[in-house]
Coordinates of C-alpha atoms and ligand atoms in Angstrom, one line a residue:
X1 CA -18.0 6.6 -7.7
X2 CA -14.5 6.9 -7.7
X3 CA -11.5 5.4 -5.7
X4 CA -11.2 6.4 -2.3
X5 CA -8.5 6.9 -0.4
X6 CA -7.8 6.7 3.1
X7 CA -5.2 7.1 6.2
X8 CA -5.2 4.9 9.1
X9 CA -3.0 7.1 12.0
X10 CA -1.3 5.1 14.6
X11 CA -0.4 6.1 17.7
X12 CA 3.0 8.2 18.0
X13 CA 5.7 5.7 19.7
X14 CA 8.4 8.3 20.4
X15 CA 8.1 11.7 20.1
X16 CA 8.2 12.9 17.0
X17 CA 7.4 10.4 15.4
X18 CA 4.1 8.8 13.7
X19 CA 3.2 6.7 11.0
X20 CA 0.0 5.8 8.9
X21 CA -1.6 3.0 7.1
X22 CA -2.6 3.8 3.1
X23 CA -5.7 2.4 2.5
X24 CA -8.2 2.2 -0.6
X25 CA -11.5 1.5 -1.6
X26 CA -12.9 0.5 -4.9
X27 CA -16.8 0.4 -5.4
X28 CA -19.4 1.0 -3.2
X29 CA -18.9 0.6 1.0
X30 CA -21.2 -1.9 2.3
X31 CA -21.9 -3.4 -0.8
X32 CA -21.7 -7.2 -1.2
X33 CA -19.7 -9.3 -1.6
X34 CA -17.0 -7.2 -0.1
X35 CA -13.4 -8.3 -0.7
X36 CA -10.7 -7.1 1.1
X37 CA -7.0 -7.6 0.5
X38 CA -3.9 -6.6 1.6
X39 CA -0.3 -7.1 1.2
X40 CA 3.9 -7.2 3.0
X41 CA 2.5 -7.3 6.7
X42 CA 6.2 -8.8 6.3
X43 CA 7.4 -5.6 5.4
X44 CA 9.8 -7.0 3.2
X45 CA 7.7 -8.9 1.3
X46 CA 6.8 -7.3 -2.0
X47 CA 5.3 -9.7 -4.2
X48 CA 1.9 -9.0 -3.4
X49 CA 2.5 -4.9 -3.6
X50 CA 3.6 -5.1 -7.0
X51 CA 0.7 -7.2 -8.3
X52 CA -1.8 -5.2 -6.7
X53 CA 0.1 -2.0 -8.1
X54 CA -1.1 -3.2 -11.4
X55 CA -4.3 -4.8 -10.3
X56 CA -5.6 -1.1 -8.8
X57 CA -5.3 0.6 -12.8
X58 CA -7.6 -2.4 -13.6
X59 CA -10.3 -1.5 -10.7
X60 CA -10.0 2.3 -11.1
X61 CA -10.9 1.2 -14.9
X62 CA -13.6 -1.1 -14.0
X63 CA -15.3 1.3 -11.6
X64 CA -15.3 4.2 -14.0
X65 CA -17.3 1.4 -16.5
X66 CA -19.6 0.5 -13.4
X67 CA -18.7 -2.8 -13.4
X68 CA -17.9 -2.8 -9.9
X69 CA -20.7 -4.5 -7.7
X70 CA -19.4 -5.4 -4.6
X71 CA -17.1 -3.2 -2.4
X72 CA -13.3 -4.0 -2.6
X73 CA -10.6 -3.0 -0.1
X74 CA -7.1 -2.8 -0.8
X75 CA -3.8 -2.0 1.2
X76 CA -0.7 -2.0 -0.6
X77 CA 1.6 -2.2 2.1
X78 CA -0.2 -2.6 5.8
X79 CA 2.8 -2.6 8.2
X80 CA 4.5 1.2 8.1
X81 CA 6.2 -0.4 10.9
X82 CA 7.8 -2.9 9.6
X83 CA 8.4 -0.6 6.2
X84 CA 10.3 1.7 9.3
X85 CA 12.7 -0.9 10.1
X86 CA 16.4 0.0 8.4
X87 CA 19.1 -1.6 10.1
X88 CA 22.8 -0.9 9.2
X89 CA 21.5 -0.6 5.6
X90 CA 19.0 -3.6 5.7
X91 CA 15.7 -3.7 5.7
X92 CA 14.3 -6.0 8.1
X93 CA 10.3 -6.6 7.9
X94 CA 9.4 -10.2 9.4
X95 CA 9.4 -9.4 13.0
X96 CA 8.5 -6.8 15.1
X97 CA 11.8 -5.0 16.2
X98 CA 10.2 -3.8 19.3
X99 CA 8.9 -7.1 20.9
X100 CA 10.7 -10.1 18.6
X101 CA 6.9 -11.2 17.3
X102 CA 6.1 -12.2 13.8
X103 CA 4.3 -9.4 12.3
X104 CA 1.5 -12.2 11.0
X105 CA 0.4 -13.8 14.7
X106 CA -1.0 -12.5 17.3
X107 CA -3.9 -11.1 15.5
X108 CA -6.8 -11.0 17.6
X109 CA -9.3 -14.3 18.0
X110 CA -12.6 -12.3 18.6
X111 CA -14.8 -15.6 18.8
X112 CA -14.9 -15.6 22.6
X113 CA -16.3 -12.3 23.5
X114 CA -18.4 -13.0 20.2
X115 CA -19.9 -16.0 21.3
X116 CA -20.3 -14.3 24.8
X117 CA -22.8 -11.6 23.5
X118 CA -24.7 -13.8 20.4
X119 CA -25.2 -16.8 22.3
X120 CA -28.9 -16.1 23.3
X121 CA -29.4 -14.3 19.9
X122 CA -28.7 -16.9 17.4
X123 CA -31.3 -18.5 15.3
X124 CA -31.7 -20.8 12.3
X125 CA -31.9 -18.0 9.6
X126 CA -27.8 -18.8 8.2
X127 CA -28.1 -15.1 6.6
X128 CA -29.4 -13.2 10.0
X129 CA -26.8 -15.3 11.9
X130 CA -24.4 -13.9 9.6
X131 CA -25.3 -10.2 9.9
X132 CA -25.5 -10.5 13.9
X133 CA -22.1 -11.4 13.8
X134 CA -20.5 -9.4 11.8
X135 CA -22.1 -6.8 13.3
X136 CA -21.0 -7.9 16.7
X137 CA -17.4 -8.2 16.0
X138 CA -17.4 -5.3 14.8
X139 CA -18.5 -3.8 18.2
X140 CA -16.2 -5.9 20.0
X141 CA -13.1 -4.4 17.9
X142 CA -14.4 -0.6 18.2
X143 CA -14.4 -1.2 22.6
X144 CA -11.0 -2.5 22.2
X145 CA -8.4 -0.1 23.5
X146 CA -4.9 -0.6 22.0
X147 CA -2.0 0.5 23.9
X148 CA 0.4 0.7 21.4
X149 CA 1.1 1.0 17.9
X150 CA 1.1 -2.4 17.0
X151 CA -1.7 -3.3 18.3
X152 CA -3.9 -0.4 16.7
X153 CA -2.4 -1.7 13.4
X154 CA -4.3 -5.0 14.0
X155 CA -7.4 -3.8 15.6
X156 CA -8.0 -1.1 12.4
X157 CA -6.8 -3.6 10.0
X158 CA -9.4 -6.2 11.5
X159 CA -12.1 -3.6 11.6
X160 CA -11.4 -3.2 8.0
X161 CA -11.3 -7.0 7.3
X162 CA -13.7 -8.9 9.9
X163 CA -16.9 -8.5 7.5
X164 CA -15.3 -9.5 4.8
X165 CA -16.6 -11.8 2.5
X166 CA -13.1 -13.0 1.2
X167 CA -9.7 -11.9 2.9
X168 CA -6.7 -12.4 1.0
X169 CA -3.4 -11.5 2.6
X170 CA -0.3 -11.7 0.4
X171 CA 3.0 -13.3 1.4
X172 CA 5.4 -14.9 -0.4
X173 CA 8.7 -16.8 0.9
X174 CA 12.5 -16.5 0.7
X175 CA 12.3 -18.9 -2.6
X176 CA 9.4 -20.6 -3.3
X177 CA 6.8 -21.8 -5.8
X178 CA 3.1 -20.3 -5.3
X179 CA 1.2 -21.7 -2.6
X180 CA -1.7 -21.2 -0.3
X181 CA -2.4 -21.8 3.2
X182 CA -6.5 -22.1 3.9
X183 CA -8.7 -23.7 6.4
X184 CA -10.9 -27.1 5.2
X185 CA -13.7 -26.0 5.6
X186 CA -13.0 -23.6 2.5
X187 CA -12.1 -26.2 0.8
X188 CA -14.8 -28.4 -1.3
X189 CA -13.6 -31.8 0.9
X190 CA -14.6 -35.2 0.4
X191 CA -16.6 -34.0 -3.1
X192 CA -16.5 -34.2 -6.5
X193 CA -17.6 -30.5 -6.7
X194 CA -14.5 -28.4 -8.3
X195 CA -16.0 -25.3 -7.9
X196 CA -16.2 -22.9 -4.9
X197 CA -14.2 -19.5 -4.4
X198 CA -10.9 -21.6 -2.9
X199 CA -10.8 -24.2 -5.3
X200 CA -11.0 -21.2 -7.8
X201 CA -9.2 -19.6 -6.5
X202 CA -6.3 -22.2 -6.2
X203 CA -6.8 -23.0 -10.1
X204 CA -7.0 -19.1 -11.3
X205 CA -3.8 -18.5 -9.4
X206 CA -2.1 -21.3 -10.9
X207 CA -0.9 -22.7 -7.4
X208 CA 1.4 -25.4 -7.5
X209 CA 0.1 -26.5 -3.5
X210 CA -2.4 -25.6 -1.7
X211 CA -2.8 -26.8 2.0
X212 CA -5.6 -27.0 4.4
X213 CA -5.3 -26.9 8.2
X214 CA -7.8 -28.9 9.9
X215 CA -10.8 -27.7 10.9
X216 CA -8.6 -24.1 11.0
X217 CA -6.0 -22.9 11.3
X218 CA -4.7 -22.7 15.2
X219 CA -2.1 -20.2 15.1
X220 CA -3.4 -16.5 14.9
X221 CA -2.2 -15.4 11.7
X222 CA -4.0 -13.0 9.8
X223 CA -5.9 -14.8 7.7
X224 CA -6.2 -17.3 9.9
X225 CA -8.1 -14.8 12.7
X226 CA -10.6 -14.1 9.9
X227 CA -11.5 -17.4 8.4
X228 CA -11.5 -19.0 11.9
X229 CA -13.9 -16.7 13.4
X230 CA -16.8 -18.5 11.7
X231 CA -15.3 -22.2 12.4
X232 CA -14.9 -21.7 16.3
X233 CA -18.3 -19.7 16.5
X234 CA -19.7 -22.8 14.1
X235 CA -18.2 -25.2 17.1
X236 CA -19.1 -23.4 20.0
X237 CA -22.9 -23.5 19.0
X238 CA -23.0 -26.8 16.6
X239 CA -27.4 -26.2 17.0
X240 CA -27.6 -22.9 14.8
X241 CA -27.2 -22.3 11.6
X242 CA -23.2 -20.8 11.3
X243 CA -22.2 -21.0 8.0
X244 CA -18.5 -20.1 6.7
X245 CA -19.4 -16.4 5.6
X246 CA -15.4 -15.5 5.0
X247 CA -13.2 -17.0 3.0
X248 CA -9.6 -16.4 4.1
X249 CA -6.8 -17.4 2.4
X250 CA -2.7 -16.5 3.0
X251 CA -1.4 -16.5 -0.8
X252 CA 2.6 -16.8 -1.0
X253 CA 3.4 -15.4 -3.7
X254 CA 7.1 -17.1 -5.1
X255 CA 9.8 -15.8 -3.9
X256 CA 11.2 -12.5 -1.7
X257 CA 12.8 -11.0 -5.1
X258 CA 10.6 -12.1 -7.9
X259 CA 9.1 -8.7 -8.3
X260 CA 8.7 -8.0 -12.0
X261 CA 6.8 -5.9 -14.3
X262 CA 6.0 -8.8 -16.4
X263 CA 5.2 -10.9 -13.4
X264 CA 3.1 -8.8 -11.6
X265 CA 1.3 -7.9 -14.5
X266 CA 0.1 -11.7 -14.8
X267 CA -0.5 -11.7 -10.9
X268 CA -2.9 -9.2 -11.6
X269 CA -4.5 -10.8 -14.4
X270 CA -5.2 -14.2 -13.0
X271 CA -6.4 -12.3 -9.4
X272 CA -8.9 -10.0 -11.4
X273 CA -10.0 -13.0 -13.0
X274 CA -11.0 -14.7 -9.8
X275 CA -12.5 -11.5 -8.4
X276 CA -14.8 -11.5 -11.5
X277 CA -15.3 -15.0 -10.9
X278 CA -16.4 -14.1 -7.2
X279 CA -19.1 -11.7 -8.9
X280 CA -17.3 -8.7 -7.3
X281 CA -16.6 -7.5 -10.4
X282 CA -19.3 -8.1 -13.5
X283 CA -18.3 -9.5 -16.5
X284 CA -17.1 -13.4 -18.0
X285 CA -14.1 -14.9 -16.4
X286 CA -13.3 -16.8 -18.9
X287 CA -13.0 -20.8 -18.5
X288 CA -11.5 -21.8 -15.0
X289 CA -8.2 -23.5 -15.4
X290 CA -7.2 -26.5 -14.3
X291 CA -6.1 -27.0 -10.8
X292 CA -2.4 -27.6 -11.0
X293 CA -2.4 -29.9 -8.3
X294 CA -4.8 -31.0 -5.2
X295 CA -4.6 -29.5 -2.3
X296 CA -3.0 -31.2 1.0
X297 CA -3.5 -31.4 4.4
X298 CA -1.4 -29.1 6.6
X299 CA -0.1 -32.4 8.3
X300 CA 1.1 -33.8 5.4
X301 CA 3.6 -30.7 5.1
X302 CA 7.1 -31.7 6.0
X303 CA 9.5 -29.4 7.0
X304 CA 13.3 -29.8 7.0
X305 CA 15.1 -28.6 10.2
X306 CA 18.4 -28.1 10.2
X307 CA 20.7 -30.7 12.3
X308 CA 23.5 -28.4 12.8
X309 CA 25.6 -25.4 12.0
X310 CA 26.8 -24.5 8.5
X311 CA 26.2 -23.6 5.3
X312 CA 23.6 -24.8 2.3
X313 CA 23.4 -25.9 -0.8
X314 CA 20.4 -27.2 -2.5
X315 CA 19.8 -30.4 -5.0
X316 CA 16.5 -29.0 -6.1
X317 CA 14.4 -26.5 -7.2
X318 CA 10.8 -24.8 -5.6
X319 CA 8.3 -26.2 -7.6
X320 CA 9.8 -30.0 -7.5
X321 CA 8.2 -32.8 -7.5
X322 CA 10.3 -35.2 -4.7
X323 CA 10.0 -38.8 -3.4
X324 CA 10.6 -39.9 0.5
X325 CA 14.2 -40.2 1.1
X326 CA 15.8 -38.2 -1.8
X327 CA 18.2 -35.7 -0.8
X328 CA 17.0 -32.2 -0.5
X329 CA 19.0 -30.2 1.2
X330 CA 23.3 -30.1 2.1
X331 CA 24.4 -28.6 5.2
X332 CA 28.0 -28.0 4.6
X333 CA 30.8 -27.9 7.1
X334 CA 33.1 -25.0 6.0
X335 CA 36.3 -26.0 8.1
X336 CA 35.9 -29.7 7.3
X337 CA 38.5 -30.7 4.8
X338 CA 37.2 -34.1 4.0
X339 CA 34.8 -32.9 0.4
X340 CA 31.8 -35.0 0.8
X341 CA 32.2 -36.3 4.4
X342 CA 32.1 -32.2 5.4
X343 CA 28.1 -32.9 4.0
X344 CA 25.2 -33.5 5.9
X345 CA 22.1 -34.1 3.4
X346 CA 18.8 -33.4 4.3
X347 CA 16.3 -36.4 2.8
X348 CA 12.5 -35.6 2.5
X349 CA 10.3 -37.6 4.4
X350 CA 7.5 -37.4 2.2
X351 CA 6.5 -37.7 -1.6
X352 CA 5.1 -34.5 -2.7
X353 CA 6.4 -31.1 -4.0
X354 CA 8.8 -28.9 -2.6
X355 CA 7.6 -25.4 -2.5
X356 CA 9.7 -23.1 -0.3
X357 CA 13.5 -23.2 0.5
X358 CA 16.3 -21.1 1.7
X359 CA 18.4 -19.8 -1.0
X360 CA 21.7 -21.6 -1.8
X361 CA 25.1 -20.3 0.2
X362 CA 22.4 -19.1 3.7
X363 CA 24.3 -19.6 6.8
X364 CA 22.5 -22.2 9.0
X365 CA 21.8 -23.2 11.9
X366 CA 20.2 -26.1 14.2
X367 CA 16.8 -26.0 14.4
X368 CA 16.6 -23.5 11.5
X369 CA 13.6 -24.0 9.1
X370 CA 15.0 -25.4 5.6
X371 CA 12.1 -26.2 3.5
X372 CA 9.0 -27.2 3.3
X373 CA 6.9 -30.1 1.0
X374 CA 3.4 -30.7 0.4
X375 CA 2.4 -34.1 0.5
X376 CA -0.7 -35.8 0.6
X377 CA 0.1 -38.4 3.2
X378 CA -0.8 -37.3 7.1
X379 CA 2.9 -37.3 8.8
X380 CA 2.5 -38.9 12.3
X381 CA 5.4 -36.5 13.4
X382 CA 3.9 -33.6 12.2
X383 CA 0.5 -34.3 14.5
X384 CA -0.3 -31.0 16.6
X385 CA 2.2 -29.2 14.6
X386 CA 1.2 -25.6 13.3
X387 CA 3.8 -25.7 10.8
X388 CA 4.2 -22.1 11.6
X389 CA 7.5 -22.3 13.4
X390 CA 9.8 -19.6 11.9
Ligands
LIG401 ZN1 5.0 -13.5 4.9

């Protein structure tokens, strides 16, 4: 068994026109556990392309060794779309040109017309309740009907990912430190254990903060979508037996241009090392290393906003560890000629580590997302936020 390669064809948006989705498959369809992973539904957001462009040598080598056991999906690039949009010689991949949305919500919550046709067929059995939903949503993604190109992207991409056993989709920000976004109930809370595919894979990545939404994540990101299926069906019907049968995790992966040989190479390393960790892939992992630092709750993120118009400058660095109240952040009034006074600092409201900022010299403006810190204290202020605002 060899790699497979596949085409997903979207719709045709204007005539002449049309555009396709490279997929690949490593290993053995339907075989378990199935990983599937993909990368830049930002468009511009290559990170995660270049680590899996020299993770796939690695599969391709462990295939022809038949070392592969489980059935791994990857797509290199899943938003043609976005890849499409060149504007006055930029590239522009974040949001949808057509309709202003984030390319990463709007993906489609299938636990509603899931729960609608299982709810009389659910038992105790965790492993038949498992396969009876998969097997559902699957059905309830092949009756969809898209109407446009966009939204076939999601309902193929889902059809590829909603029976998943692990979903990884790679990000990364405009400067930041590693960092993962996952729901609780992947993550081993309230218990000594430090095992368990997220903690692993937290530790094998080397991420310097890892955050939880709890119970899941609200807002319909990707990842989000597929982790959350099991938590909302697990709520709806509390009586059966609904275990969490997908991991999901967003990985941000540094920053927009920290795309190296050298750094991808070691991506690729340390994610191979967790997919043979995961038993997708036979053979010794090697010792797990130790988890950098603990992960957070979502609420204890704080986010700078901007207060007004101007320009940045930044006292720190992604990856630093702050205190409440020291200055982050200077929004710099261009016109002013009074030095200092022509500053407005930014302070962090909450001890923890800064992990994504804009870059120094940005244009900004009110309201405008600055940075963002982990921290392990809940923020009152920060109660019902998604933390997904830009
Ligand atoms: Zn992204």
């Amino acid at each position: 068994m060899s790699v497979q390669r596949f085409a997903i064809q979207l719709p045709t948006m204007t005539p002449g026109t049309s555009r396709s989705i490279q997929c690949l498959r490593f290993g053995r369809k339907g075989a378990r556990p199935k990983l599937y992973i993909q990368a830049a539904i930002h468009a511009n957001e290559m990170p995660g392309t270049m680590a899996l462009h020299h993770l796939m040598p690695q599969l391709i080598e462990a295939d022809a060794k038949g070392l592969i056991q489980g059935e791994i999906i990857v797509v290199p690039t899943v938003n043609p779309i976005g890849q499409a949009q060149l504007v006055g010689n930029q590239h522009l991949g974040r949001y949808n040109l057509l309709s202003y949305e984030n390319y990463n919500r709007n993906w489609i919550d299938l636990a509603p017309a899931v729960a609608e046709r299982i709810a009389k067929k659910l038992g105790q059995d965790a492993e038949e309740n498992i396969t009876l939903i998969r097997k559902t949503a699957l059905a309830v993604l092949k009756e969809l009907e898209p109407v446009n190109e966009l939204r076939t992207l999601r309902v193929e991409i889902q059809k590829l990912s909603v029976d998943a056993d692990f979903v990884l989709d790679l990000h990364c920000d405009i400067h930041a430190a590693l960092h993962l976004f996952m729901a609780a109930r992947d993550w081993p809370q309230g218990t000594a254990t430090k095992s368990g595919p997220a903690y692993e894979l937290a530790a094998d990545l080397g991420s310097e903060a890892t955050m939880y939404n709890e119970p899941y994540p609200s807002a319909l990101t990707f990842s989000g979508v597929n982790g959350a299926l099991w938590a909302r069906l697990a709520e709806r019907f509390p009586e059966a037996s609904i275990p969490q049968a997908c991991m999901s995790c967003t990985v941000e992966m540094r920053s927009q241009f920290d795309v190296s040989h050298a750094q991808g190479e070691q991506d690729a390393a340390r994610l191979l090392r967790w997919i043979v960790r995961q038993g997708i892939i036979k053979g010794d992992p090697g010792r797990l290393p130790r988890l950098r630092v603990p992960a957070t709750p979502m609420q204890g993120m704080d986010v700078g906003y901007c207060p007004k118009d101007g320009f940045l400058a930044y006292h720190l660095e992604p990856g630093a560890k702050v205190k409440k109240g020291q200055a982050v952040c200077d929004v710099i009034d261009p016109a002013s000629p009074h030095g200092p006074k022509a500053r407005t600092t930014v302070y962090a409201q909450t001890d923890g580590v800064l992990f994504a900022k804009r870059l120094n010299g940005s244009l900004a403006w009110p309201g405008l997302v600055l940075y963002r810190i982990a921290g392990e204290q809940r923020l009152a202020h920060r109660a019902g936020m998604s933390g997904l605002d830009d």
